[in-house]
Amino acid sequence: MIVDDEAAIADLVTIYLKNEGYQVFTCYNAGEALSCVERESISLAILDVMLPDMDGFTLCQRIRENHLFPIIMLTARGEDMDKITGLTLGADDYITKPFNPLELTARVRTQLRRYIRYNTAVPGQEQTEKDIRGLHMDRDAHHCSINGQEIVLTPIEFNILWYLCEHQGSVVSSEELFEAVWGEKYLDNNNTVMAHIARIREKLKEPARRPKYVKTVWGVGYTIE
């Protein structure tokens, strides 16, 4: 689903994605998008930040109340706070305008590949699980809980937390986390990991000063002890 009130952009992206074989639902405002999400089986959404009836951040929040499919935000060039806000509210990726439609198509493929990989259990395959002081993660079932209470994570959030659990006791840098989870080269000014860590802590109900699970080692990275 592509949501953008600029018809020229929305229609161009629709053409490129259809040429890749995707079924595309094109919406020009948030109201149409919310109706589409409830009516159709959506696997990924591309949301513009500036919409006429509701900003893209609020739309992202509304979608995240009931859906976990990947969300890519379209932001204005150089608006770092837009990127951080979108990621904190549950978006999985962002791309700045103006953008190359081929790059956006590649990001769609990447996000869908991760989503399918981490949300499809393989019958007959032994499940891979982690248990750390009440934090339980089941990678094959894409399930996370604390003391039996389910924690709903997006695919990106789940992958970050899983990677930290896999490296329990070690400090993982932002660069390593980004390149392992996103599969792209890390840039020094990239705040993506920080925004996602903040969102994960919020969902785990971690106290800011003394988190039980995901801890910051200042100047080095993140760890689960």
PDB file of C-alpha atoms in Angstrom:
ATOM      1  CA  MET A   1       0.000   0.000   0.000  1.00  0.00           C
ATOM      2  CA  ILE A   2       1.368   3.405  -1.033  1.00  0.00           C
ATOM      3  CA  VAL A   3      -0.054   6.498   0.709  1.00  0.00           C
ATOM      4  CA  ASP A   4       0.865   9.901  -0.749  1.00  0.00           C
ATOM      5  CA  ASP A   5      -1.322  12.889  -1.607  1.00  0.00           C
ATOM      6  CA  GLU A   6       1.014  13.820  -4.461  1.00  0.00           C
ATOM      7  CA  ALA A   7      -0.639  11.799  -7.210  1.00  0.00           C
ATOM      8  CA  ALA A   8       2.396  11.982  -9.505  1.00  0.00           C
ATOM      9  CA  ILE A   9       4.621  10.341  -6.876  1.00  0.00           C
ATOM     10  CA  ALA A  10       2.038   7.791  -5.739  1.00  0.00           C
ATOM     11  CA  ASP A  11       1.240   6.763  -9.307  1.00  0.00           C
ATOM     12  CA  LEU A  12       4.926   6.520 -10.283  1.00  0.00           C
ATOM     13  CA  VAL A  13       5.736   4.265  -7.304  1.00  0.00           C
ATOM     14  CA  THR A  14       2.658   2.185  -8.104  1.00  0.00           C
ATOM     15  CA  ILE A  15       3.901   1.609 -11.660  1.00  0.00           C
ATOM     16  CA  TYR A  16       7.374   0.561 -10.509  1.00  0.00           C
ATOM     17  CA  LEU A  17       6.032  -1.851  -7.872  1.00  0.00           C
ATOM     18  CA  LYS A  18       3.491  -3.361 -10.263  1.00  0.00           C
ATOM     19  CA  ASN A  19       6.313  -3.929 -12.756  1.00  0.00           C
ATOM     20  CA  GLU A  20       8.015  -5.976  -9.999  1.00  0.00           C
ATOM     21  CA  GLY A  21       4.908  -8.154  -9.743  1.00  0.00           C
ATOM     22  CA  TYR A  22       3.401  -6.666  -6.569  1.00  0.00           C
ATOM     23  CA  GLN A  23      -0.297  -6.010  -6.086  1.00  0.00           C
ATOM     24  CA  VAL A  24      -0.471  -2.333  -5.128  1.00  0.00           C
ATOM     25  CA  PHE A  25      -3.201  -0.365  -3.355  1.00  0.00           C
ATOM     26  CA  THR A  26      -2.776   3.375  -3.949  1.00  0.00           C
ATOM     27  CA  CYS A  27      -4.231   5.811  -1.398  1.00  0.00           C
ATOM     28  CA  TYR A  28      -4.099   9.622  -1.483  1.00  0.00           C
ATOM     29  CA  ASN A  29      -4.974  10.320   2.159  1.00  0.00           C
ATOM     30  CA  ALA A  30      -4.924   8.656   5.580  1.00  0.00           C
ATOM     31  CA  GLY A  31      -8.640   7.915   5.627  1.00  0.00           C
ATOM     32  CA  GLU A  32      -8.374   5.844   2.456  1.00  0.00           C
ATOM     33  CA  ALA A  33      -5.314   4.082   3.893  1.00  0.00           C
ATOM     34  CA  LEU A  34      -7.024   3.058   7.145  1.00  0.00           C
ATOM     35  CA  SER A  35      -9.981   1.675   5.212  1.00  0.00           C
ATOM     36  CA  CYS A  36      -7.646  -0.198   2.885  1.00  0.00           C
ATOM     37  CA  VAL A  37      -5.720  -1.767   5.767  1.00  0.00           C
ATOM     38  CA  GLU A  38      -8.908  -3.140   7.298  1.00  0.00           C
ATOM     39  CA  ARG A  39     -10.336  -4.278   3.970  1.00  0.00           C
ATOM     40  CA  GLU A  40      -7.288  -5.823   2.281  1.00  0.00           C
ATOM     41  CA  SER A  41      -4.440  -8.126   3.298  1.00  0.00           C
ATOM     42  CA  ILE A  42      -1.503  -5.708   3.329  1.00  0.00           C
ATOM     43  CA  SER A  43       2.097  -6.963   3.500  1.00  0.00           C
ATOM     44  CA  LEU A  44       3.883  -3.575   3.518  1.00  0.00           C
ATOM     45  CA  ALA A  45       2.975   0.121   3.617  1.00  0.00           C
ATOM     46  CA  ILE A  46       4.764   3.196   2.267  1.00  0.00           C
ATOM     47  CA  LEU A  47       3.567   6.325   4.081  1.00  0.00           C
ATOM     48  CA  ASP A  48       4.256   9.962   3.236  1.00  0.00           C
ATOM     49  CA  VAL A  49       4.753  12.153   6.312  1.00  0.00           C
ATOM     50  CA  MET A  50       2.713  15.061   4.897  1.00  0.00           C
ATOM     51  CA  LEU A  51      -0.892  14.026   4.275  1.00  0.00           C
ATOM     52  CA  PRO A  52      -3.938  16.338   4.055  1.00  0.00           C
ATOM     53  CA  ASP A  53      -6.154  14.711   6.699  1.00  0.00           C
ATOM     54  CA  MET A  54      -3.667  13.133   9.159  1.00  0.00           C
ATOM     55  CA  ASP A  55       0.125  13.253   9.343  1.00  0.00           C
ATOM     56  CA  GLY A  56       2.037  10.107   8.448  1.00  0.00           C
ATOM     57  CA  PHE A  57       3.312   9.652  12.008  1.00  0.00           C
ATOM     58  CA  THR A  58      -0.214   9.426  13.408  1.00  0.00           C
ATOM     59  CA  LEU A  59      -1.208   7.099  10.581  1.00  0.00           C
ATOM     60  CA  CYS A  60       1.787   4.893  11.397  1.00  0.00           C
ATOM     61  CA  GLN A  61       0.677   4.740  15.049  1.00  0.00           C
ATOM     62  CA  ARG A  62      -2.889   3.861  14.056  1.00  0.00           C
ATOM     63  CA  ILE A  63      -1.688   1.045  11.807  1.00  0.00           C
ATOM     64  CA  ARG A  64       0.664  -0.285  14.488  1.00  0.00           C
ATOM     65  CA  GLU A  65      -2.257  -0.712  16.903  1.00  0.00           C
ATOM     66  CA  ASN A  66      -3.321  -3.836  15.013  1.00  0.00           C
ATOM     67  CA  HIS A  67      -0.741  -4.660  12.336  1.00  0.00           C
ATOM     68  CA  LEU A  68       2.933  -5.663  12.245  1.00  0.00           C
ATOM     69  CA  PHE A  69       3.733  -5.525   8.533  1.00  0.00           C
ATOM     70  CA  PRO A  70       6.739  -3.359   7.560  1.00  0.00           C
ATOM     71  CA  ILE A  71       6.239   0.392   7.180  1.00  0.00           C
ATOM     72  CA  ILE A  72       8.516   2.651   5.115  1.00  0.00           C
ATOM     73  CA  MET A  73       8.187   6.410   5.720  1.00  0.00           C
ATOM     74  CA  LEU A  74       8.710   9.030   3.002  1.00  0.00           C
ATOM     75  CA  THR A  75      10.341  12.108   4.572  1.00  0.00           C
ATOM     76  CA  ALA A  76      11.605  15.500   3.374  1.00  0.00           C
ATOM     77  CA  ARG A  77      15.314  15.635   2.604  1.00  0.00           C
ATOM     78  CA  GLY A  78      17.424  16.566   5.625  1.00  0.00           C
ATOM     79  CA  GLU A  79      14.609  16.295   8.163  1.00  0.00           C
ATOM     80  CA  ASP A  80      16.414  14.055  10.663  1.00  0.00           C
ATOM     81  CA  MET A  81      13.748  14.517  13.328  1.00  0.00           C
ATOM     82  CA  ASP A  82      11.153  13.181  10.893  1.00  0.00           C
ATOM     83  CA  LYS A  83      13.234  10.041  10.471  1.00  0.00           C
ATOM     84  CA  ILE A  84      13.769   9.550  14.206  1.00  0.00           C
ATOM     85  CA  THR A  85      10.109  10.228  14.987  1.00  0.00           C
ATOM     86  CA  GLY A  86       8.913   7.751  12.384  1.00  0.00           C
ATOM     87  CA  LEU A  87      11.241   5.007  13.586  1.00  0.00           C
ATOM     88  CA  THR A  88      10.315   5.631  17.216  1.00  0.00           C
ATOM     89  CA  LEU A  89       6.611   5.324  16.391  1.00  0.00           C
ATOM     90  CA  GLY A  90       7.027   1.946  14.744  1.00  0.00           C
ATOM     91  CA  ALA A  91       8.272   2.498  11.192  1.00  0.00           C
ATOM     92  CA  ASP A  92      10.872   0.036   9.908  1.00  0.00           C
ATOM     93  CA  ASP A  93      12.666   2.206   7.368  1.00  0.00           C
ATOM     94  CA  TYR A  94      12.579   5.629   5.735  1.00  0.00           C
ATOM     95  CA  ILE A  95      13.575   7.156   2.430  1.00  0.00           C
ATOM     96  CA  THR A  96      13.981  10.864   1.703  1.00  0.00           C
ATOM     97  CA  LYS A  97      12.341  12.845  -1.098  1.00  0.00           C
ATOM     98  CA  PRO A  98      13.246  13.187  -3.876  1.00  0.00           C
ATOM     99  CA  PHE A  99      14.134   9.516  -4.221  1.00  0.00           C
ATOM    100  CA  ASN A 100      15.041   7.030  -6.914  1.00  0.00           C
ATOM    101  CA  PRO A 101      12.069   4.690  -7.481  1.00  0.00           C
ATOM    102  CA  LEU A 102      14.509   1.827  -8.022  1.00  0.00           C
ATOM    103  CA  GLU A 103      15.981   2.389  -4.551  1.00  0.00           C
ATOM    104  CA  LEU A 104      12.509   2.394  -3.009  1.00  0.00           C
ATOM    105  CA  THR A 105      11.666  -0.815  -4.862  1.00  0.00           C
ATOM    106  CA  ALA A 106      14.857  -2.415  -3.519  1.00  0.00           C
ATOM    107  CA  ARG A 107      13.954  -1.396   0.047  1.00  0.00           C
ATOM    108  CA  VAL A 108      10.480  -2.871  -0.394  1.00  0.00           C
ATOM    109  CA  ARG A 109      12.023  -6.184  -1.473  1.00  0.00           C
ATOM    110  CA  THR A 110      14.392  -6.157   1.503  1.00  0.00           C
ATOM    111  CA  GLN A 111      11.672  -5.403   4.052  1.00  0.00           C
ATOM    112  CA  LEU A 112       9.316  -8.046   2.645  1.00  0.00           C
ATOM    113  CA  ARG A 113      12.095 -10.642   2.603  1.00  0.00           C
ATOM    114  CA  ARG A 114      12.826 -10.027   6.296  1.00  0.00           C
ATOM    115  CA  TYR A 115       9.140  -9.975   7.210  1.00  0.00           C
ATOM    116  CA  ILE A 116       8.461 -13.312   5.515  1.00  0.00           C
ATOM    117  CA  ARG A 117      11.621 -14.868   6.935  1.00  0.00           C
ATOM    118  CA  TYR A 118      10.904 -13.967  10.552  1.00  0.00           C
ATOM    119  CA  ASN A 119       7.157 -14.535  10.500  1.00  0.00           C
ATOM    120  CA  THR A 120       6.933 -17.926   8.860  1.00  0.00           C
ATOM    121  CA  ALA A 121       7.538 -21.007  11.004  1.00  0.00           C
ATOM    122  CA  VAL A 122       9.008 -24.015   9.204  1.00  0.00           C
ATOM    123  CA  PRO A 123       7.059 -27.222   9.928  1.00  0.00           C
ATOM    124  CA  GLY A 124       9.183 -29.991  11.407  1.00  0.00           C
ATOM    125  CA  GLN A 125      12.089 -27.679  12.144  1.00  0.00           C
ATOM    126  CA  GLU A 126      13.289 -27.407  15.731  1.00  0.00           C
ATOM    127  CA  GLN A 127      12.371 -24.019  17.144  1.00  0.00           C
ATOM    128  CA  THR A 128      15.107 -21.637  18.181  1.00  0.00           C
ATOM    129  CA  GLU A 129      14.335 -19.936  21.480  1.00  0.00           C
ATOM    130  CA  LYS A 130      15.997 -17.663  24.027  1.00  0.00           C
ATOM    131  CA  ASP A 131      15.151 -17.263  27.728  1.00  0.00           C
ATOM    132  CA  ILE A 132      16.829 -14.478  29.699  1.00  0.00           C
ATOM    133  CA  ARG A 133      15.461 -13.633  33.147  1.00  0.00           C
ATOM    134  CA  GLY A 134      11.822 -13.900  32.103  1.00  0.00           C
ATOM    135  CA  LEU A 135      12.367 -12.567  28.586  1.00  0.00           C
ATOM    136  CA  HIS A 136      11.364 -15.346  26.196  1.00  0.00           C
ATOM    137  CA  MET A 137      11.929 -15.165  22.436  1.00  0.00           C
ATOM    138  CA  ASP A 138      10.860 -17.734  19.863  1.00  0.00           C
ATOM    139  CA  ARG A 139      12.482 -16.853  16.568  1.00  0.00           C
ATOM    140  CA  ASP A 140      10.546 -19.256  14.346  1.00  0.00           C
ATOM    141  CA  ALA A 141       7.171 -18.198  15.739  1.00  0.00           C
ATOM    142  CA  HIS A 142       8.245 -14.522  15.955  1.00  0.00           C
ATOM    143  CA  HIS A 143       6.993 -14.444  19.535  1.00  0.00           C
ATOM    144  CA  CYS A 144       8.334 -12.399  22.435  1.00  0.00           C
ATOM    145  CA  SER A 145       7.073 -12.322  26.011  1.00  0.00           C
ATOM    146  CA  ILE A 146       8.157 -11.208  29.478  1.00  0.00           C
ATOM    147  CA  ASN A 147       7.019 -13.436  32.319  1.00  0.00           C
ATOM    148  CA  GLY A 148       4.324 -14.859  30.076  1.00  0.00           C
ATOM    149  CA  GLN A 149       2.987 -11.482  28.882  1.00  0.00           C
ATOM    150  CA  GLU A 150       3.277 -11.079  25.117  1.00  0.00           C
ATOM    151  CA  ILE A 151       5.334  -8.167  23.794  1.00  0.00           C
ATOM    152  CA  VAL A 152       4.292  -7.152  20.290  1.00  0.00           C
ATOM    153  CA  LEU A 153       7.374  -6.272  18.217  1.00  0.00           C
ATOM    154  CA  THR A 154       7.746  -5.263  14.594  1.00  0.00           C
ATOM    155  CA  PRO A 155      10.075  -7.485  12.515  1.00  0.00           C
ATOM    156  CA  ILE A 156      12.930  -4.985  12.813  1.00  0.00           C
ATOM    157  CA  GLU A 157      12.462  -4.622  16.591  1.00  0.00           C
ATOM    158  CA  PHE A 158      12.351  -8.397  16.974  1.00  0.00           C
ATOM    159  CA  ASN A 159      15.536  -8.835  14.920  1.00  0.00           C
ATOM    160  CA  ILE A 160      17.419  -6.244  16.996  1.00  0.00           C
ATOM    161  CA  LEU A 161      16.388  -7.818  20.298  1.00  0.00           C
ATOM    162  CA  TRP A 162      17.113 -11.305  18.997  1.00  0.00           C
ATOM    163  CA  TYR A 163      20.599 -10.249  17.867  1.00  0.00           C
ATOM    164  CA  LEU A 164      21.335  -8.803  21.307  1.00  0.00           C
ATOM    165  CA  CYS A 165      20.074 -12.004  22.948  1.00  0.00           C
ATOM    166  CA  GLU A 166      22.284 -14.064  20.639  1.00  0.00           C
ATOM    167  CA  HIS A 167      25.250 -11.996  21.790  1.00  0.00           C
ATOM    168  CA  GLN A 168      24.274 -11.947  25.467  1.00  0.00           C
ATOM    169  CA  GLY A 169      27.172 -10.768  27.610  1.00  0.00           C
ATOM    170  CA  SER A 170      28.872  -8.921  24.740  1.00  0.00           C
ATOM    171  CA  VAL A 171      28.585  -5.258  23.834  1.00  0.00           C
ATOM    172  CA  VAL A 172      27.227  -4.794  20.315  1.00  0.00           C
ATOM    173  CA  SER A 173      27.974  -1.504  18.565  1.00  0.00           C
ATOM    174  CA  SER A 174      25.333   0.465  16.666  1.00  0.00           C
ATOM    175  CA  GLU A 175      27.326  -0.172  13.509  1.00  0.00           C
ATOM    176  CA  GLU A 176      27.296  -3.940  14.010  1.00  0.00           C
ATOM    177  CA  LEU A 177      23.591  -3.961  14.879  1.00  0.00           C
ATOM    178  CA  PHE A 178      22.643  -1.887  11.855  1.00  0.00           C
ATOM    179  CA  GLU A 179      24.693  -3.908   9.387  1.00  0.00           C
ATOM    180  CA  ALA A 180      23.470  -7.222  10.850  1.00  0.00           C
ATOM    181  CA  VAL A 181      19.767  -6.300  10.903  1.00  0.00           C
ATOM    182  CA  TRP A 182      19.437  -3.957   7.913  1.00  0.00           C
ATOM    183  CA  GLY A 183      22.170  -5.507   5.802  1.00  0.00           C
ATOM    184  CA  GLU A 184      23.421  -2.090   4.705  1.00  0.00           C
ATOM    185  CA  LYS A 185      26.545  -0.017   5.360  1.00  0.00           C
ATOM    186  CA  TYR A 186      26.331   2.026   8.557  1.00  0.00           C
ATOM    187  CA  LEU A 187      26.895   5.805   8.424  1.00  0.00           C
ATOM    188  CA  ASP A 188      28.213   7.730  11.430  1.00  0.00           C
ATOM    189  CA  ASN A 189      25.219  10.085  11.585  1.00  0.00           C
ATOM    190  CA  ASN A 190      22.669   7.261  11.457  1.00  0.00           C
ATOM    191  CA  ASN A 191      20.178   7.452  14.360  1.00  0.00           C
ATOM    192  CA  THR A 192      18.118   4.486  13.204  1.00  0.00           C
ATOM    193  CA  VAL A 193      19.402   2.010  15.796  1.00  0.00           C
ATOM    194  CA  MET A 194      19.001   4.491  18.674  1.00  0.00           C
ATOM    195  CA  ALA A 195      15.388   5.178  17.700  1.00  0.00           C
ATOM    196  CA  HIS A 196      14.542   1.481  17.514  1.00  0.00           C
ATOM    197  CA  ILE A 197      16.254   0.724  20.840  1.00  0.00           C
ATOM    198  CA  ALA A 198      14.141   3.452  22.460  1.00  0.00           C
ATOM    199  CA  ARG A 199      10.999   1.891  21.013  1.00  0.00           C
ATOM    200  CA  ILE A 200      11.997  -1.597  22.209  1.00  0.00           C
ATOM    201  CA  ARG A 201      12.645  -0.320  25.729  1.00  0.00           C
ATOM    202  CA  GLU A 202       9.273   1.382  25.749  1.00  0.00           C
ATOM    203  CA  LYS A 203       7.556  -1.876  24.804  1.00  0.00           C
ATOM    204  CA  LEU A 204       9.538  -3.831  27.404  1.00  0.00           C
ATOM    205  CA  LYS A 205       8.529  -1.156  29.964  1.00  0.00           C
ATOM    206  CA  GLU A 206      12.186  -0.628  30.785  1.00  0.00           C
ATOM    207  CA  PRO A 207      13.017   2.220  33.236  1.00  0.00           C
ATOM    208  CA  ALA A 208      15.137   4.781  31.423  1.00  0.00           C
ATOM    209  CA  ARG A 209      17.869   5.005  34.048  1.00  0.00           C
ATOM    210  CA  ARG A 210      18.123   1.362  35.100  1.00  0.00           C
ATOM    211  CA  PRO A 211      16.927  -0.934  32.308  1.00  0.00           C
ATOM    212  CA  LYS A 212      16.740  -4.619  33.179  1.00  0.00           C
ATOM    213  CA  TYR A 213      17.412  -5.968  29.721  1.00  0.00           C
ATOM    214  CA  VAL A 214      18.792  -3.675  27.007  1.00  0.00           C
ATOM    215  CA  LYS A 215      21.584  -1.599  28.544  1.00  0.00           C
ATOM    216  CA  THR A 216      23.648   1.158  26.972  1.00  0.00           C
ATOM    217  CA  VAL A 217      27.427   1.069  27.289  1.00  0.00           C
ATOM    218  CA  TRP A 218      28.158   4.713  26.537  1.00  0.00           C
ATOM    219  CA  GLY A 219      30.464   5.245  23.605  1.00  0.00           C
ATOM    220  CA  VAL A 220      30.503   1.539  22.788  1.00  0.00           C
ATOM    221  CA  GLY A 221      27.016   0.133  22.105  1.00  0.00           C
ATOM    222  CA  TYR A 222      24.274  -2.015  23.641  1.00  0.00           C
ATOM    223  CA  THR A 223      24.235  -5.210  25.641  1.00  0.00           C
ATOM    224  CA  ILE A 224      22.005  -7.723  27.384  1.00  0.00           C
ATOM    225  CA  GLU A 225      23.981  -8.929  30.383  1.00  0.00           C
TER     226      GLU A 225
END
